[in-house]
Amino acid sequence: MSVEPKIVAGVTNGGASLVVSKDIRNVEDLPGTELATPQFGGTQDVALRHYLLDQGLGEQVTVTPSSNGTVPQLFARQAIDGAWLPEPHASLLVKEHEAHRLINESSLWPKGKFPTTVLVVSQDFLAEHPQSVAKLVAANAQSIHWLNSVSAAERLSAVQAALNKINGSSLSDEVINLALGQVSFDEIPLEDTFKTLVAHQSAVGIGEPGEVTNIVNDQWIGQRPWE
């Protein structure tokens, strides 16, 4: 049995930022600070550690992995100076806790694009159920097409309804609307970025270098069965 993942479509790009207290105005203010990330070894954790390494600040900033749910409390108590967070958590700190975006991760990537969410299936499932995968990719594409076609108000309403259904609650319209402005929806999986992501992980000492040349299978991208 092979559980090797295959990325069959993109979903969401962008939407991660280093948000910090108002006293930190530029990168030169970061030495001596403590910054949070959602999880050790996760996407934002690697992004922060690699950014600090690239800026020569790897030994001058404390990185503290903390769950997204506890970061606002830590920030409000001034137990941390900021955090590298995905949306909508970054926008929550900006909108409700007087933080500001010091670094938008999009500014660090070619053409300002990096993957946040992708559609993944196991290689076994792909081999055994190609028609199901094709339908899954098509449904994903249709959802993205709808999100990119409707008004901002309709998009906000749909996202809020989905979040409330899944979690039983959500954040304010102001926070979710700000967060939606930080992301884009696209079925193209940005294949060239995955090699860079793995290289960044290895550079900061988390995991080993890996081969991701064949991680994307895009044969179903571009279908428009609803048209």
Phi, psi and omega in degrees: 000134179247123176256014178305128184282148172233127175276119184253352176190156170274165177226296185230138175243150176075190175088044171215138184212154167268109179253135189222170179291160184295342180286341180263108186258338181206175184299328181295344179272357186284327180306133180089359180269167174239124184238143181258157170223159185294328186197137178299129178083356178282178186301311181288328177298313178296318181300315179294312182298321180290322178297315179297319177299316181295330179270001182074025184246014186303328182261001187251357181231135177271127178254122185238103176297128180215148181294152180304326182291332182267343183301314179302322179294316179297319181292318180297326179275002183061028175282338173229160182262350180169186182199149172263109192230153170278171173278148007269009187292325176296315180294330176299315179294323179293313188282325189243354183228017173061026172277169173220157181281113175275318179227123168266120186302334178302330181291348183263358185243148176304134181060013176070022185237133172212150184283136173255317180224135176229161179264121187235139172228159176284155179298323177298313181297321179299318181288324186273334186225057182299327180292324177294319178296318179301318179293322179296315179296320179295318178296321177298316180297320180295320179296317179296317178301317179296314181300324181276354184255334186274173178288163178299324180293318178294320179298314180300314181299317181293317179295317179298318179297318180293317180296318179294324179292320183284314188258346185083357179195172177208185175266176183295158176302322182298317180291313182295320179295319177296319180296318180298331177288349181263351184239162171228154182249127184203135180281347178287125190275007177053058187304323184295342184282339188290326175297320178294318179299317179293320179296320178297318179299315179294321183297329181265009174081022178246106181084174182253157175302143182222164180260122182235019184302321184253026185283341182257133170239104188254023187295338183259356181290139179103356177292143176225063185295341182278349183273000000 
